[in-house]
Short mmCIF file of C-alpha atoms in Angstrom, two decimals:
data_model
loop_
_atom_site.label_atom_id
_atom_site.label_comp_id
_atom_site.label_asym_id
_atom_site.label_seq_id
_atom_site.Cartn_x
_atom_site.Cartn_y
_atom_site.Cartn_z
CA MET A 1490 -124.34 -200.03 -23.37
CA PRO A 1491 -122.21 -198.42 -26.19
CA MET A 1492 -120.50 -195.08 -25.14
CA ILE A 1493 -119.56 -192.75 -28.16
CA GLN A 1494 -116.88 -190.27 -27.76
CA VAL A 1495 -116.52 -187.65 -29.96
CA THR A 1496 -113.44 -185.44 -29.88
CA MET A 1497 -113.68 -182.28 -32.19
CA LEU A 1498 -112.99 -178.84 -32.33
CA GLU A 1499 -115.04 -176.40 -30.40
CA GLY A 1500 -117.51 -174.26 -31.77
CA ARG A 1501 -120.44 -176.38 -32.99
CA SER A 1502 -123.79 -174.86 -31.69
CA VAL A 1503 -126.04 -176.49 -29.28
CA GLU A 1504 -128.58 -177.25 -32.20
CA GLN A 1505 -125.53 -179.02 -34.29
CA LYS A 1506 -124.87 -181.11 -31.19
CA ARG A 1507 -128.69 -181.77 -30.70
CA LYS A 1508 -128.76 -183.17 -34.05
CA LEU A 1509 -125.52 -185.02 -33.68
CA ALA A 1510 -126.34 -186.61 -30.56
CA GLN A 1511 -129.80 -187.90 -32.14
CA ARG A 1512 -128.26 -189.14 -35.47
CA LEU A 1513 -125.34 -190.86 -33.91
CA THR A 1514 -127.61 -192.81 -31.57
CA ASP A 1515 -130.03 -193.51 -34.55
CA VAL A 1516 -127.00 -195.39 -36.31
CA MET A 1517 -126.04 -197.43 -32.99
CA VAL A 1518 -129.87 -198.41 -32.79
CA GLU A 1519 -130.35 -199.30 -36.34
CA GLU A 1520 -126.86 -200.88 -37.29
CA ALA A 1521 -125.73 -202.46 -34.00
CA GLY A 1522 -128.87 -203.29 -32.26
CA ALA A 1523 -128.12 -201.21 -29.28
CA LYS A 1524 -130.80 -200.27 -27.05
CA ARG A 1525 -131.64 -196.41 -27.49
CA GLU A 1526 -131.79 -195.84 -23.37
CA ALA A 1527 -128.31 -197.33 -23.13
CA ILE A 1528 -126.44 -195.29 -25.55
CA ALA A 1529 -124.25 -192.36 -24.39
CA VAL A 1530 -122.75 -189.69 -26.63
CA ALA A 1531 -119.97 -187.50 -25.18
CA PHE A 1532 -118.57 -184.50 -27.15
CA VAL A 1533 -115.06 -183.61 -25.98
CA GLU A 1534 -114.35 -180.07 -27.82
CA VAL A 1535 -110.68 -178.83 -28.26
CA SER A 1536 -109.86 -175.66 -29.17
CA ARG A 1537 -107.59 -174.82 -32.39
CA GLU A 1538 -104.26 -174.52 -29.95
CA SER A 1539 -104.97 -178.04 -28.79
CA TYR A 1540 -105.57 -180.17 -31.92
CA ALA A 1541 -103.12 -180.94 -34.77
CA THR A 1542 -103.22 -183.01 -37.75
CA GLY A 1543 -99.96 -183.98 -39.84
CA GLY A 1544 -98.14 -182.41 -36.96
CA VAL A 1545 -99.72 -178.85 -37.27
CA LEU A 1546 -101.70 -177.21 -34.69
CA MET A 1547 -105.19 -176.13 -36.32
CA ALA A 1548 -104.38 -172.79 -35.04
CA ASP A 1549 -101.40 -172.94 -37.43
CA LYS A 1550 -102.95 -173.82 -40.72
CA LYS A 1551 -103.90 -171.04 -43.13
CA MET B 706 -100.03 -198.08 -13.35
CA PRO B 707 -104.09 -197.84 -14.05
CA MET B 708 -105.36 -194.77 -15.43
CA ILE B 709 -109.10 -194.06 -14.43
CA GLN B 710 -110.74 -191.46 -16.76
CA VAL B 711 -114.27 -190.25 -15.67
CA THR B 712 -116.31 -188.54 -17.99
CA MET B 713 -119.31 -186.66 -16.17
CA LEU B 714 -121.31 -183.61 -16.08
CA GLU B 715 -119.75 -180.48 -14.98
CA GLY B 716 -120.62 -179.14 -11.81
CA ARG B 717 -118.96 -181.20 -9.00
CA SER B 718 -117.63 -179.20 -6.38
CA VAL B 719 -113.71 -179.62 -5.59
CA GLU B 720 -114.53 -181.30 -2.52
CA GLN B 721 -116.56 -183.89 -4.27
CA LYS B 722 -113.83 -184.31 -6.84
CA ARG B 723 -110.95 -184.78 -3.55
CA LYS B 724 -113.52 -187.40 -2.16
CA LEU B 725 -114.00 -189.38 -5.52
CA ALA B 726 -110.25 -189.34 -6.42
CA GLN B 727 -109.42 -190.66 -2.88
CA ARG B 728 -112.13 -193.50 -2.99
CA LEU B 729 -111.66 -194.43 -6.63
CA THR B 730 -107.88 -195.08 -6.24
CA ASP B 731 -108.98 -196.78 -2.40
CA VAL B 732 -110.78 -199.09 -4.69
CA MET B 733 -108.06 -199.95 -7.30
CA VAL B 734 -105.43 -200.54 -4.45
CA GLU B 735 -107.86 -202.90 -2.45
CA GLU B 736 -109.44 -204.85 -5.30
CA ALA B 737 -106.84 -204.73 -8.22
CA GLY B 738 -103.36 -204.88 -6.07
CA ALA B 739 -102.37 -201.54 -7.76
CA LYS B 740 -99.72 -199.38 -5.87
CA ARG B 741 -101.36 -196.27 -4.80
CA GLU B 742 -98.59 -193.95 -6.27
CA ALA B 743 -99.18 -195.34 -9.40
CA ILE B 744 -102.86 -194.70 -9.99
CA ALA B 745 -103.95 -191.67 -12.20
CA VAL B 746 -107.48 -190.22 -11.98
CA ALA B 747 -108.81 -187.75 -14.50
CA PHE B 748 -112.21 -185.99 -14.64
CA VAL B 749 -113.06 -184.99 -18.06
CA GLU B 750 -116.25 -182.68 -17.44
CA VAL B 751 -118.78 -181.90 -20.11
CA SER B 752 -121.36 -179.49 -20.17
CA ARG B 753 -125.31 -180.39 -20.49
CA GLU B 754 -125.01 -179.38 -24.17
CA SER B 755 -122.36 -181.91 -24.71
CA TYR B 756 -123.60 -184.84 -23.28
CA ALA B 757 -126.59 -187.13 -24.48
CA THR B 758 -128.27 -190.27 -23.30
CA GLY B 759 -130.91 -192.15 -25.58
CA GLY B 760 -130.12 -189.46 -28.08
CA VAL B 761 -131.19 -186.38 -26.20
CA LEU B 762 -128.73 -183.78 -24.71
CA MET B 763 -129.06 -183.36 -20.70
CA ALA B 764 -129.85 -179.81 -21.48
CA ASP B 765 -133.07 -180.79 -23.35
CA LYS B 766 -134.28 -183.15 -20.89
CA LYS B 767 -137.11 -181.86 -18.68
CA MET C 843 -124.55 -190.56 -16.58
CA PRO C 844 -120.75 -190.94 -15.57
CA MET C 845 -118.69 -193.09 -17.72
CA ILE C 846 -115.57 -194.62 -16.05
CA GLN C 847 -112.73 -196.05 -18.23
CA VAL C 848 -109.90 -197.74 -16.59
CA THR C 849 -106.76 -198.57 -18.72
CA MET C 850 -104.99 -201.27 -16.80
CA LEU C 851 -102.51 -204.23 -17.33
CA GLU C 852 -104.64 -207.20 -18.55
CA GLY C 853 -104.45 -210.20 -16.24
CA ARG C 854 -107.26 -209.24 -13.44
CA SER C 855 -109.60 -212.40 -12.91
CA VAL C 856 -113.46 -211.81 -13.44
CA GLU C 857 -114.10 -211.94 -9.93
CA GLN C 858 -111.76 -208.78 -9.27
CA LYS C 859 -113.38 -207.04 -12.19
CA ARG C 860 -116.58 -207.79 -10.85
CA LYS C 861 -115.96 -206.18 -7.35
CA LEU C 862 -114.15 -203.32 -8.95
CA ALA C 863 -117.33 -202.41 -11.27
CA GLN C 864 -119.45 -202.89 -8.11
CA ARG C 865 -117.22 -200.57 -5.88
CA LEU C 866 -116.38 -197.99 -8.52
CA THR C 867 -120.15 -197.74 -8.98
CA ASP C 868 -120.76 -197.44 -5.38
CA VAL C 869 -118.28 -194.61 -5.07
CA MET C 870 -119.96 -192.57 -8.02
CA VAL C 871 -123.40 -193.16 -6.36
CA GLU C 872 -122.23 -191.99 -2.87
CA GLU C 873 -119.81 -189.09 -3.66
CA ALA C 874 -121.03 -187.61 -7.02
CA GLY C 875 -124.75 -188.34 -6.76
CA ALA C 876 -125.00 -190.21 -9.74
CA LYS C 877 -127.84 -192.59 -10.43
CA ARG C 878 -126.46 -196.41 -10.03
CA GLU C 879 -128.38 -197.37 -13.42
CA ALA C 880 -126.59 -194.54 -15.09
CA ILE C 881 -123.19 -195.41 -14.53
CA ALA C 882 -120.92 -197.45 -16.91
CA VAL C 883 -117.70 -198.88 -16.29
CA ALA C 884 -115.34 -200.27 -19.04
CA PHE C 885 -111.74 -201.82 -18.46
CA VAL C 886 -109.56 -201.47 -21.50
CA GLU C 887 -106.88 -204.07 -20.83
CA VAL C 888 -103.33 -203.64 -22.35
CA SER C 889 -100.51 -206.01 -22.42
CA ARG C 890 -97.32 -205.43 -20.72
CA GLU C 891 -95.81 -204.90 -24.16
CA SER C 892 -98.33 -202.09 -24.62
CA TYR C 893 -98.08 -200.06 -21.58
CA ALA C 894 -95.02 -198.06 -20.27
CA THR C 895 -94.27 -195.75 -17.42
CA GLY C 896 -91.13 -193.38 -17.51
CA GLY C 897 -90.52 -194.61 -21.15
CA VAL C 898 -90.02 -198.17 -20.40
CA LEU C 899 -92.46 -200.78 -21.36
CA MET C 900 -93.89 -203.04 -18.07
CA ALA C 901 -92.66 -205.69 -20.36
CA ASP C 902 -89.06 -204.24 -19.93
CA LYS C 903 -89.02 -203.65 -16.05
CA LYS C 904 -87.10 -206.43 -14.11
CA MET D 695 -110.83 -183.72 -38.01
CA PRO D 696 -113.16 -185.66 -35.37
CA MET D 697 -112.21 -188.70 -33.72
CA ILE D 698 -115.28 -191.03 -32.91
CA GLN D 699 -114.52 -193.62 -30.49
CA VAL D 700 -117.08 -196.18 -29.87
CA THR D 701 -116.70 -198.10 -26.74
CA MET D 702 -119.02 -201.41 -27.11
CA LEU D 703 -119.25 -205.09 -26.36
CA GLU D 704 -117.23 -207.28 -28.68
CA GLY D 705 -119.48 -209.26 -30.96
CA ARG D 706 -120.64 -207.16 -33.63
CA SER D 707 -119.79 -208.55 -37.27
CA VAL D 708 -117.53 -207.09 -39.75
CA GLU D 709 -120.54 -206.16 -41.82
CA GLN D 710 -121.90 -204.15 -38.94
CA LYS D 711 -118.91 -202.28 -38.41
CA ARG D 712 -118.89 -201.69 -42.12
CA LYS D 713 -122.19 -199.90 -42.01
CA LEU D 714 -121.59 -198.36 -38.57
CA ALA D 715 -118.42 -196.65 -39.65
CA GLN D 716 -120.18 -195.46 -43.02
CA ARG D 717 -123.25 -194.08 -41.31
CA LEU D 718 -121.43 -192.62 -38.36
CA THR D 719 -119.26 -190.63 -40.83
CA ASP D 720 -122.08 -189.62 -42.81
CA VAL D 721 -123.64 -187.95 -39.80
CA MET D 722 -120.62 -185.84 -38.87
CA VAL D 723 -120.18 -184.70 -42.62
CA GLU D 724 -124.04 -183.81 -42.69
CA GLU D 725 -124.33 -182.33 -39.42
CA ALA D 726 -120.91 -180.89 -38.06
CA GLY D 727 -119.62 -179.76 -41.73
CA ALA D 728 -116.64 -182.00 -41.12
CA LYS D 729 -114.41 -183.20 -44.16
CA ARG D 730 -115.16 -186.81 -44.76
CA GLU D 731 -111.53 -187.96 -45.48
CA ALA D 732 -110.56 -186.00 -42.07
CA ILE D 733 -112.95 -188.17 -39.95
CA ALA D 734 -111.80 -191.29 -38.29
CA VAL D 735 -113.95 -193.97 -36.48
CA ALA D 736 -112.14 -196.54 -33.81
CA PHE D 737 -114.21 -199.55 -32.12
CA VAL D 738 -113.18 -200.39 -28.93
CA GLU D 739 -114.58 -203.75 -28.09
CA VAL D 740 -114.59 -205.06 -24.77
CA SER D 741 -115.63 -208.57 -23.35
CA ARG D 742 -119.00 -209.17 -21.34
CA GLU D 743 -116.41 -209.52 -18.55
CA SER D 744 -114.98 -205.97 -18.70
CA TYR D 745 -118.34 -204.03 -19.11
CA ALA D 746 -120.43 -202.94 -16.46
CA THR D 747 -123.90 -200.87 -16.05
CA GLY D 748 -125.15 -200.21 -12.86
CA GLY D 749 -122.49 -201.79 -11.19
CA VAL D 750 -122.85 -205.28 -12.58
CA LEU D 751 -120.74 -207.03 -15.37
CA MET D 752 -122.53 -207.53 -18.66
CA ALA D 753 -121.46 -211.47 -18.17
CA ASP D 754 -123.59 -211.62 -14.71
CA LYS D 755 -126.90 -209.96 -15.94
CA LYS D 756 -129.37 -212.57 -16.84
CA MET E 598 -104.26 -193.18 -39.04
CA PRO E 599 -102.94 -193.02 -35.37
CA MET E 600 -104.81 -190.78 -32.57
CA ILE E 601 -102.78 -189.71 -30.12
CA GLN E 602 -104.65 -188.05 -26.65
CA VAL E 603 -102.64 -186.24 -24.28
CA THR E 604 -104.38 -185.90 -20.95
CA MET E 605 -102.50 -183.45 -19.05
CA LEU E 606 -102.57 -180.56 -16.65
CA GLU E 607 -103.99 -177.21 -18.34
CA GLY E 608 -101.21 -174.36 -18.65
CA ARG E 609 -99.20 -175.05 -21.41
CA SER E 610 -98.43 -172.12 -23.73
CA VAL E 611 -99.26 -172.49 -27.41
CA GLU E 612 -95.70 -172.55 -28.14
CA GLN E 613 -95.18 -175.65 -26.27
CA LYS E 614 -98.36 -177.57 -27.92
CA ARG E 615 -97.01 -176.45 -31.37
CA LYS E 616 -93.71 -178.18 -30.31
CA LEU E 617 -95.26 -181.45 -28.82
CA ALA E 618 -97.66 -181.78 -31.56
CA GLN E 619 -94.79 -181.63 -34.20
CA ARG E 620 -92.72 -184.09 -32.34
CA LEU E 621 -95.05 -186.33 -31.20
CA THR E 622 -96.05 -186.69 -34.96
CA ASP E 623 -92.38 -187.16 -36.02
CA VAL E 624 -92.14 -189.92 -33.42
CA MET E 625 -95.05 -191.97 -34.79
CA VAL E 626 -93.57 -191.44 -38.59
CA GLU E 627 -90.01 -192.55 -37.75
CA GLU E 628 -90.74 -195.30 -35.30
CA ALA E 629 -94.36 -196.69 -36.35
CA GLY E 630 -93.97 -195.89 -40.07
CA ALA E 631 -97.60 -193.76 -39.87
CA LYS E 632 -98.26 -191.35 -42.70
CA ARG E 633 -97.54 -188.01 -41.23
CA GLU E 634 -100.71 -186.44 -42.57
CA ALA E 635 -102.69 -189.37 -41.14
CA ILE E 636 -101.83 -188.57 -37.60
CA ALA E 637 -103.98 -186.66 -35.27
CA VAL E 638 -103.10 -185.32 -31.99
CA ALA E 639 -105.34 -183.72 -29.29
CA PHE E 640 -104.71 -182.21 -26.14
CA VAL E 641 -107.16 -183.05 -23.23
CA GLU E 642 -106.18 -180.38 -20.47
CA VAL E 643 -107.57 -180.60 -17.05
CA SER E 644 -107.33 -178.34 -14.17
CA ARG E 645 -105.44 -179.03 -10.75
CA GLU E 646 -108.90 -179.97 -9.24
CA SER E 647 -109.79 -182.48 -11.84
CA TYR E 648 -106.48 -184.69 -12.01
CA ALA E 649 -105.25 -186.82 -9.11
CA THR E 650 -102.29 -189.30 -8.65
CA GLY E 651 -102.04 -191.77 -5.39
CA GLY E 652 -105.58 -190.57 -4.81
CA VAL E 653 -104.55 -186.88 -3.98
CA LEU E 654 -105.88 -184.14 -6.34
CA MET E 655 -102.81 -181.95 -8.13
CA ALA E 656 -104.48 -179.03 -6.21
CA ASP E 657 -103.93 -180.66 -2.80
CA LYS E 658 -100.40 -181.31 -3.18
CA LYS E 659 -97.86 -178.80 -1.57
CA MET F 968 -98.47 -186.64 -15.02
CA PRO F 969 -99.19 -186.58 -18.54
CA MET F 970 -101.29 -189.84 -20.04
CA ILE F 971 -100.75 -190.70 -23.47
CA GLN F 972 -103.14 -192.84 -25.33
CA VAL F 973 -102.06 -193.99 -28.92
CA THR F 974 -105.18 -195.85 -30.87
CA MET F 975 -103.51 -197.17 -33.63
CA LEU F 976 -103.72 -200.51 -35.76
CA GLU F 977 -102.44 -203.55 -34.47
CA GLY F 978 -99.31 -205.04 -36.00
CA ARG F 979 -96.42 -203.33 -34.51
CA SER F 980 -93.61 -205.32 -32.98
CA VAL F 981 -92.60 -204.95 -29.36
CA GLU F 982 -89.52 -203.31 -30.61
CA GLN F 983 -91.33 -200.44 -32.42
CA LYS F 984 -93.60 -200.08 -29.25
CA ARG F 985 -90.44 -199.88 -26.90
CA LYS F 986 -89.12 -197.15 -29.10
CA LEU F 987 -92.23 -195.42 -29.28
CA ALA F 988 -92.48 -195.18 -25.46
CA GLN F 989 -89.43 -194.24 -24.96
CA ARG F 990 -89.43 -191.28 -27.50
CA LEU F 991 -92.89 -190.32 -27.01
CA THR F 992 -91.91 -189.86 -23.36
CA ASP F 993 -89.06 -188.03 -23.97
CA VAL F 994 -90.96 -185.50 -26.41
CA MET F 995 -93.05 -184.79 -23.24
CA VAL F 996 -90.17 -184.34 -20.61
CA GLU F 997 -88.26 -181.90 -23.14
CA GLU F 998 -91.29 -179.58 -24.46
CA ALA F 999 -93.89 -179.97 -21.69
CA GLY F 1000 -91.49 -180.24 -18.55
CA ALA F 1001 -93.18 -183.48 -17.20
CA LYS F 1002 -91.12 -185.45 -14.83
CA ARG F 1003 -90.29 -188.61 -16.74
CA GLU F 1004 -91.49 -191.20 -14.05
CA ALA F 1005 -94.71 -189.77 -14.18
CA ILE F 1006 -95.57 -190.13 -17.75
CA ALA F 1007 -97.62 -193.20 -18.84
CA VAL F 1008 -97.93 -194.35 -22.45
CA ALA F 1009 -100.60 -196.81 -23.61
CA PHE F 1010 -101.16 -198.29 -26.78
CA VAL F 1011 -104.82 -199.32 -27.62
CA GLU F 1012 -104.52 -201.47 -30.81
CA VAL F 1013 -107.44 -202.20 -33.05
CA SER F 1014 -107.74 -204.65 -36.19
CA ARG F 1015 -108.41 -203.37 -39.55
CA GLU F 1016 -111.91 -204.23 -39.11
CA SER F 1017 -112.23 -201.91 -36.32
CA TYR F 1018 -110.89 -198.59 -37.67
CA ALA F 1019 -111.96 -196.44 -40.48
CA THR F 1020 -111.35 -193.05 -42.10
CA GLY F 1021 -113.54 -191.44 -44.49
CA GLY F 1022 -116.10 -193.93 -43.46
CA VAL F 1023 -114.09 -196.71 -44.98
CA LEU F 1024 -112.70 -199.31 -42.80
CA MET F 1025 -108.79 -200.07 -43.47
CA ALA F 1026 -109.72 -203.59 -44.04
CA ASP F 1027 -111.56 -202.41 -47.23
CA LYS F 1028 -109.17 -200.38 -48.42
CA LYS F 1029 -107.35 -201.64 -51.48
#
């Protein structure tokens, strides 16, 4: 029963999340032998003020 | 100092979260021998468009 | 389909984890109205050298 | 810079994890428009004694 | 490529998160020898109704 | 009561984790106004076969 947590910037459409959920699940079934019904995907979406790389908030990148 | 992170669909009432926090903490004290004050519970709530099982968003399930 | 992640010090017995999984799940069913089969519990166990409170590793506390 | 954390039972081979990392990343690039270099995948592997569904440890399922 | 996830109460200003991201990243570079560009920081902010210690929601503490 | 989870490659010494825990906690106290005793830091260490960036396992990078 794998759990996939995707932490990403907010702003993706429902259609994008629909496709992501479907295809990330497909990959787990095909490559890890997991049962489809047992796979959960959660999108934890953070704002550009709550995400940084290299020590700089996304909101501050030009 | 156990940390319990509960990822669940949004929509639970404050009263439900109050009871959940209390009782999840009780279980950690009684079964894991953890000190009550040292236990933290966080509810990470995701929308029906951000949660999928079996590759299908909760928002798309009939 | 709630996911409960418990981050705690390693060292609990299988019997303790059995009871924890069972009772944490009971609480989610009774207080959050979740379906039993849909609840997952994962124990992420860390060593005393990998866990700190108040800025001090558990391994360094007297 | 999406972060994908996959919590799953231990026991997958390196070759399986290699394929999973590659293909999960492909999906994020193709469906979420993320930059390939910016995507991280972490596998958090738990034992059958540390993972439960429906309140029952995987180790206790027949 | 370390990933730092900070779960905390909502309410910090952008300026506080800017400083936190910068300085948490500095620490990872200086003490863990990580490459600056490879470090990601995500703030997962929860409300006072979604966070508890000692079994009591922050919202219920006097 | 902030919780800091650091996901990183295994291999850091206890002395490095001691310094990391201390200084990450200092930053939370100084910049977020958190109470020192209430801050927890957990290091979730993954192997080079369980961590990928850009779709490539760390174990496969030259």
